[in-house]
Short mmCIF file of C-alpha atoms (C1' of nucleotides) in Angstrom, two decimals:
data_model
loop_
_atom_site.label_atom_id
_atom_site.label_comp_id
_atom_site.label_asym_id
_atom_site.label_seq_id
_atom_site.Cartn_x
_atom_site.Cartn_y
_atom_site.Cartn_z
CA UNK A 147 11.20 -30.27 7.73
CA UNK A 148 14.92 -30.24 7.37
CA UNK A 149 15.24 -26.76 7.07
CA UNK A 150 18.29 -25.65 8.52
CA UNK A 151 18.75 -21.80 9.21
CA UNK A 152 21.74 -20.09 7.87
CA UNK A 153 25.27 -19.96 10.11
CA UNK A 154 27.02 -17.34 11.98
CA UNK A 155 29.46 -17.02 9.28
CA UNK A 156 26.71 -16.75 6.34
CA UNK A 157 24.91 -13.70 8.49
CA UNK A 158 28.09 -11.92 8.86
CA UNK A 159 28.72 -12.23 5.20
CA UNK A 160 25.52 -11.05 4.34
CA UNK A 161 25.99 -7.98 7.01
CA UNK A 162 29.14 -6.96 5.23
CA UNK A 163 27.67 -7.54 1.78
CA UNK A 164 24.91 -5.80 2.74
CA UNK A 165 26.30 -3.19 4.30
CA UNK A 166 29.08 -2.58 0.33
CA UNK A 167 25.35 -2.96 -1.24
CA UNK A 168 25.37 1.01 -2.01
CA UNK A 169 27.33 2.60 -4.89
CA UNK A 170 27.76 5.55 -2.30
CA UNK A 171 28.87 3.08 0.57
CA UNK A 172 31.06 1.13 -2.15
CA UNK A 173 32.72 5.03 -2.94
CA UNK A 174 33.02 5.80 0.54
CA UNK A 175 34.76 3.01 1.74
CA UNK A 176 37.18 3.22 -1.70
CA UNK A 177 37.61 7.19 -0.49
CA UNK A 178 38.95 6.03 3.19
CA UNK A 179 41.09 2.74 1.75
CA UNK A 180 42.88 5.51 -0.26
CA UNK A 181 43.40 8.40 2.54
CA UNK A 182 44.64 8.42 6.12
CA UNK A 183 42.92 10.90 7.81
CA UNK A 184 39.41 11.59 7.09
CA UNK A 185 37.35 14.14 8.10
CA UNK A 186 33.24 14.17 7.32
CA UNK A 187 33.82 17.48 5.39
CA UNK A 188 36.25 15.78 3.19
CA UNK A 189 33.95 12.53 2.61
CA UNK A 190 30.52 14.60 2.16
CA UNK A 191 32.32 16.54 -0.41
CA UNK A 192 32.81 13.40 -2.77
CA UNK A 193 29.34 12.84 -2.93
CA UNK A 194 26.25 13.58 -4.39
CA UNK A 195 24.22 13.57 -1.57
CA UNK A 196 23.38 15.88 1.43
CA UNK A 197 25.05 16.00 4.46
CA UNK A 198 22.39 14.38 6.33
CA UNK A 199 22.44 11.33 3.86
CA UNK A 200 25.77 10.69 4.34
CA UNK A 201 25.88 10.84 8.14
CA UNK A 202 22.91 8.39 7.34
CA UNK A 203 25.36 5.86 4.93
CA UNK A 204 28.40 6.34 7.26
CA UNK A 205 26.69 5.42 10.36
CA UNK A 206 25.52 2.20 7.97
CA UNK A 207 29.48 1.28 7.79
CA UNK A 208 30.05 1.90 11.35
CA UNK A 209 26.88 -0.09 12.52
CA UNK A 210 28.11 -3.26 10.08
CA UNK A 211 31.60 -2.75 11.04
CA UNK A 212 33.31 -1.92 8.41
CA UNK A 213 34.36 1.88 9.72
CA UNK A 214 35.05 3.50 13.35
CA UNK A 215 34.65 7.14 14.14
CA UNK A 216 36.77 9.50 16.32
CA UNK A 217 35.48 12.68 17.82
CA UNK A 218 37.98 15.43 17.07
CA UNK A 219 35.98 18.43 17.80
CA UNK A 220 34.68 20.11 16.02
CA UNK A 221 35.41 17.49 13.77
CA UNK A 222 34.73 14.00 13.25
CA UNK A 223 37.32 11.79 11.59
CA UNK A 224 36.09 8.06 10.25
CA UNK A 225 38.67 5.09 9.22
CA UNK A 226 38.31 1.41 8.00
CA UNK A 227 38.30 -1.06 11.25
CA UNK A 228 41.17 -2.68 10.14
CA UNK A 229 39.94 -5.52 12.11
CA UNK A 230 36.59 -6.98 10.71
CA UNK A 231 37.84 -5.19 7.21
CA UNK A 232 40.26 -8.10 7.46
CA UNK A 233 37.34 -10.10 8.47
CA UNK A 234 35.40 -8.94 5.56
CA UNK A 235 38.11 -10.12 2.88
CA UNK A 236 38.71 -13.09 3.96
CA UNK A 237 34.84 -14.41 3.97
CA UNK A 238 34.62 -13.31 0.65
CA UNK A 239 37.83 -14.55 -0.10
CA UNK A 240 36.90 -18.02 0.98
CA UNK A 241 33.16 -17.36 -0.39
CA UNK A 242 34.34 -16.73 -3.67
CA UNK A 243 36.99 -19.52 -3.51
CA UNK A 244 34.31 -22.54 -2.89
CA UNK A 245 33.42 -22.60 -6.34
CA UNK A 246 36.39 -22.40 -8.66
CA UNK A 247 34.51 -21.55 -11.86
CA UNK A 248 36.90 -21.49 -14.41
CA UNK A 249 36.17 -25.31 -13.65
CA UNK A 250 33.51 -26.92 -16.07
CA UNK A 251 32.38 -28.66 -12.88
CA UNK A 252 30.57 -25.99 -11.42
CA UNK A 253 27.60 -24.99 -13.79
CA UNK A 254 26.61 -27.08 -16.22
CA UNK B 175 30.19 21.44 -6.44
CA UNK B 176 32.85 18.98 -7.32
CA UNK B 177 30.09 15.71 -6.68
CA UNK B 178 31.47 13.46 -8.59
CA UNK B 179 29.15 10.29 -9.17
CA UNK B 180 29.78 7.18 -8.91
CA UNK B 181 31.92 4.95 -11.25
CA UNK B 182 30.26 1.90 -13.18
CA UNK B 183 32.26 -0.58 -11.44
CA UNK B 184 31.31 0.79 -8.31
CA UNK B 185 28.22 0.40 -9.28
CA UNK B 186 28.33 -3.44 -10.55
CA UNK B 187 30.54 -4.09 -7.22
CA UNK B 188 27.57 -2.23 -5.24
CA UNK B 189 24.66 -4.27 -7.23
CA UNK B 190 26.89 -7.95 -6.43
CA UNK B 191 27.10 -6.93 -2.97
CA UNK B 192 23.27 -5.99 -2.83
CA UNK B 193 22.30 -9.17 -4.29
CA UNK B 194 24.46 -11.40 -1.14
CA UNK B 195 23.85 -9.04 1.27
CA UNK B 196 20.96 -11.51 3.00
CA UNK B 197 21.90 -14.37 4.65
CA UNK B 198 19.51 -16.68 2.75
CA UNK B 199 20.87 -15.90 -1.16
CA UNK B 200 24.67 -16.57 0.82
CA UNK B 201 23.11 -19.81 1.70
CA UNK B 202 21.67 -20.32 -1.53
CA UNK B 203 25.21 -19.59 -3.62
CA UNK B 204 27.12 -21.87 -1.54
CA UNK B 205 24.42 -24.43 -1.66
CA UNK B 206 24.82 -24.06 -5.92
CA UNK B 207 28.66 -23.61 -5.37
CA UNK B 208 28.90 -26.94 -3.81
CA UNK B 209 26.20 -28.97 -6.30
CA UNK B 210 26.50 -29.14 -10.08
CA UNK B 211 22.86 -29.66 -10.70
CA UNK B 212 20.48 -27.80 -8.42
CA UNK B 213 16.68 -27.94 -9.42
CA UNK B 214 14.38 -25.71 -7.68
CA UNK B 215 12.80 -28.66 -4.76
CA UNK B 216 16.39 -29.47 -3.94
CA UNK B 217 17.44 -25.65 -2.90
CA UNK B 218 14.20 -25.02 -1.14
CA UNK B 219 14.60 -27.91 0.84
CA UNK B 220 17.36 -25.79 2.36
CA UNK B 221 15.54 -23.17 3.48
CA UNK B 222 13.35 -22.09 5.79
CA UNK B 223 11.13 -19.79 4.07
CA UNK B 224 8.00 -20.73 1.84
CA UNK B 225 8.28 -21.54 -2.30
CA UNK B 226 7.04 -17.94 -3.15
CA UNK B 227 9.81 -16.19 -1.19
CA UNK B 228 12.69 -18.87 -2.47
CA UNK B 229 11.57 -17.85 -6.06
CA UNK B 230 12.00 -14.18 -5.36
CA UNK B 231 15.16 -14.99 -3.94
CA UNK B 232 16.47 -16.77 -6.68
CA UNK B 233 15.15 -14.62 -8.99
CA UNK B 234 16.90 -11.64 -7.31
CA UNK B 235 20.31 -13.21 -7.88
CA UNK B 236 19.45 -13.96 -11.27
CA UNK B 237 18.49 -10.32 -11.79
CA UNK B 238 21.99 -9.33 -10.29
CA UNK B 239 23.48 -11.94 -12.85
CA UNK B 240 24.70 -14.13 -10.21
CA UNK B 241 22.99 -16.91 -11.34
CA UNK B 242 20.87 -17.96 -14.37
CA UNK B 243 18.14 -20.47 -14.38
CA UNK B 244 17.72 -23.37 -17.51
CA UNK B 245 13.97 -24.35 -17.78
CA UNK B 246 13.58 -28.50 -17.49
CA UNK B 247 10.05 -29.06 -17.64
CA UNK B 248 8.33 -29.53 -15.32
CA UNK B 249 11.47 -28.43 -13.11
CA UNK B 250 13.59 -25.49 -13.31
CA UNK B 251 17.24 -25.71 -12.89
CA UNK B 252 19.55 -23.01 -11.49
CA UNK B 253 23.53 -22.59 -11.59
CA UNK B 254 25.88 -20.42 -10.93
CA UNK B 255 26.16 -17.85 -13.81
CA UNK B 256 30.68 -18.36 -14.46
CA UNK B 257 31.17 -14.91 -15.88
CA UNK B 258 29.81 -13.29 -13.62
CA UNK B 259 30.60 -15.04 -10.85
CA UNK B 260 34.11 -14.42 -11.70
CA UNK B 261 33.92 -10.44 -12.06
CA UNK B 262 32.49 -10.44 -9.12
CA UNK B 263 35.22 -12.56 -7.30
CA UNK B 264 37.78 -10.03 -9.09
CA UNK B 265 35.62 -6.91 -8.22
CA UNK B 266 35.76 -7.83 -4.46
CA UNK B 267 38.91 -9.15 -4.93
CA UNK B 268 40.31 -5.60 -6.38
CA UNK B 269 37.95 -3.90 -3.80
CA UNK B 270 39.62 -5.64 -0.74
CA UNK B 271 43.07 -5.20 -1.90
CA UNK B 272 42.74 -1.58 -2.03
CA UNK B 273 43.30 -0.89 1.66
CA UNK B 274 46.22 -3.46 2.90
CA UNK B 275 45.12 -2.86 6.68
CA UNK B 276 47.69 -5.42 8.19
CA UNK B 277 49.91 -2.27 7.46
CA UNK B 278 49.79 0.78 9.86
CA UNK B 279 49.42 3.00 7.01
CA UNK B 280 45.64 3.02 6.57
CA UNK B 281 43.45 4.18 9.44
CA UNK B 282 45.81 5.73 12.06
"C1'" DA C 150 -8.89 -36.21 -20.32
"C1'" DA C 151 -7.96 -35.76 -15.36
"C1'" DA C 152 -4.79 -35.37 -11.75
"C1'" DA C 153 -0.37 -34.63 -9.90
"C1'" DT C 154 4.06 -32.31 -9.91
"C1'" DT C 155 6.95 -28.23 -10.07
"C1'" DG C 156 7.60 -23.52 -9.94
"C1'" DT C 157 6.18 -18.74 -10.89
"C1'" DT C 158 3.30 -14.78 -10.37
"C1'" DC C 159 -0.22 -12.04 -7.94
"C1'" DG C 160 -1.96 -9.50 -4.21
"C1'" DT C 161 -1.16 -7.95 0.15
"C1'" DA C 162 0.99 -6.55 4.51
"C1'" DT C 163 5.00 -5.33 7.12
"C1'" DT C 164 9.44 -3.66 7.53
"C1'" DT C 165 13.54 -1.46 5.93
"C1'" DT C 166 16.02 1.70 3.13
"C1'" DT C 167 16.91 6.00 1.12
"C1'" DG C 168 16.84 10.89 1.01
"C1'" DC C 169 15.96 15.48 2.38
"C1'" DG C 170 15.45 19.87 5.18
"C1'" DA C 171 15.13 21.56 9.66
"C1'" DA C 172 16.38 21.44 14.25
"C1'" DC C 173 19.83 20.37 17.35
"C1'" DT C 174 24.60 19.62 19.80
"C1'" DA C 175 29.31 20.57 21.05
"C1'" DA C 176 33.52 22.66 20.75
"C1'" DA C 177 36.17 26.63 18.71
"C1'" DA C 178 36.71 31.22 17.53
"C1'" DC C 179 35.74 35.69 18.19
"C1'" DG D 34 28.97 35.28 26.00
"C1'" DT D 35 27.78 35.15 21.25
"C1'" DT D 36 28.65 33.36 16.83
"C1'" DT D 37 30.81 29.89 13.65
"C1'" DT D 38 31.97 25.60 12.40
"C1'" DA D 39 31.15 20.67 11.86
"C1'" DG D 40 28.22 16.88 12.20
"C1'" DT D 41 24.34 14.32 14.09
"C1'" DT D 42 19.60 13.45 14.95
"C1'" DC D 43 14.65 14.17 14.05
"C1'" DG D 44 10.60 13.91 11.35
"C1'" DC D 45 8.79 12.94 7.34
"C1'" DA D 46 7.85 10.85 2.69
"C1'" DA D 47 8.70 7.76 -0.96
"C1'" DA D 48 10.51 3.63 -2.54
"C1'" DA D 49 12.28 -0.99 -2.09
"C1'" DA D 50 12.80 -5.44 0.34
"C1'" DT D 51 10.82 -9.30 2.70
"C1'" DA D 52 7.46 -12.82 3.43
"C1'" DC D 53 3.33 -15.32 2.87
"C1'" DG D 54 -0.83 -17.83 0.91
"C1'" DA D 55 -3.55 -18.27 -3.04
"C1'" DA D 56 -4.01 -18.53 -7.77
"C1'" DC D 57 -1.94 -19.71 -11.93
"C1'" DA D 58 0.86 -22.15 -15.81
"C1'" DA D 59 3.15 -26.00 -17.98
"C1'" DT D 60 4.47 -30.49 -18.33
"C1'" DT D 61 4.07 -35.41 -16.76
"C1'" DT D 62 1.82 -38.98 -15.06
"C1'" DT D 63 -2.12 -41.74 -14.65
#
DNA sequence: AAAATTGTTCGTATTTTTGCGAACTAAAAC
DNA sequence: GTTTTAGTTCGCAAAAATACGAACAATTTT
């Protein structure tokens, strides 16, 4: 019974993965990288959804990480965490980087 | 009502991220990134989670392309799917670039 | 032919995700 | 103080994900 359960650093890759598994959370999260200030209003009115729904999705990105809120009343304004966005990149980064598939090693 | 949908490459990036965003198919990538021939026994060895669910797994990230499975009776041997693998690594590559949040500029 | 090996599929149960409208909260504006 | 504005939270329903054991299928071995 050799299983051995998955690391630290495989959950939090999975948390951010899972987190960017969401065309809406993918568009989101493009939306902010591309703006400095962002208000609710101006994120709810990219998408498709109700307002509800994407309170839902944004609280999603903050709970992973990925996003921070700041109250501005009335108003809320949401921004990338620069900090585990960073993180973020550079798992993949070094995820995508352990198998060099241009190779004919990897994959038969 | 200026929703605008989602773009197709948000959507592929959305369905790779989907696909690793569980710590087990992570573990089960870097367990096929690191071996060239992977039969079925060897990666559940890995894992800590019956047959049944390592199948559903696998096939999971063979659904999201991630990985494609070559029939060796009475085995079944999985690799990484190259082409894939790679527009994925440029899709998250692309995605992460987009927001360059060692400078001030993004998120106040 | 019978038995063993190797995985997949089925059926089921539990949990999580997704989405919505309605109700609610808090500050601003009137 | 009442009304607007801007979002969040609640309650619900439907769908998808997760996990398991049992049954099944296909080839190999005996």
């Amino acid at each position: 019974m050799n299983k051995q359960k998955y690391t630290d650093r495989q959950m939090r890759l999975a948390g951010y993965a899972k987190a960017l598994g969401n065309p809406i959370r993918v568009a989101i999260m493009e939306f902010l990288a591309q703006r400095d200030t962002c208000f609710f209003g101006e994120i709810h009115e990219q998408l498709p959804i109700a307002k509800a729904t994407a309170s839902q999705h944004l609280t999603a990105l903050k709970n992973a990480g990925l996003i921070q809120g700041e109250i501005m009343p009335p108003k809320v304004k949401y921004c990338i965490n620069r900090e585990n966005w960073n993180e973020a990149k550079q798992l993949f980064g070094t995820f995508f980087s352990q198998c060099e598939c241009h190779k004919k090693s990897c994959c038969s």
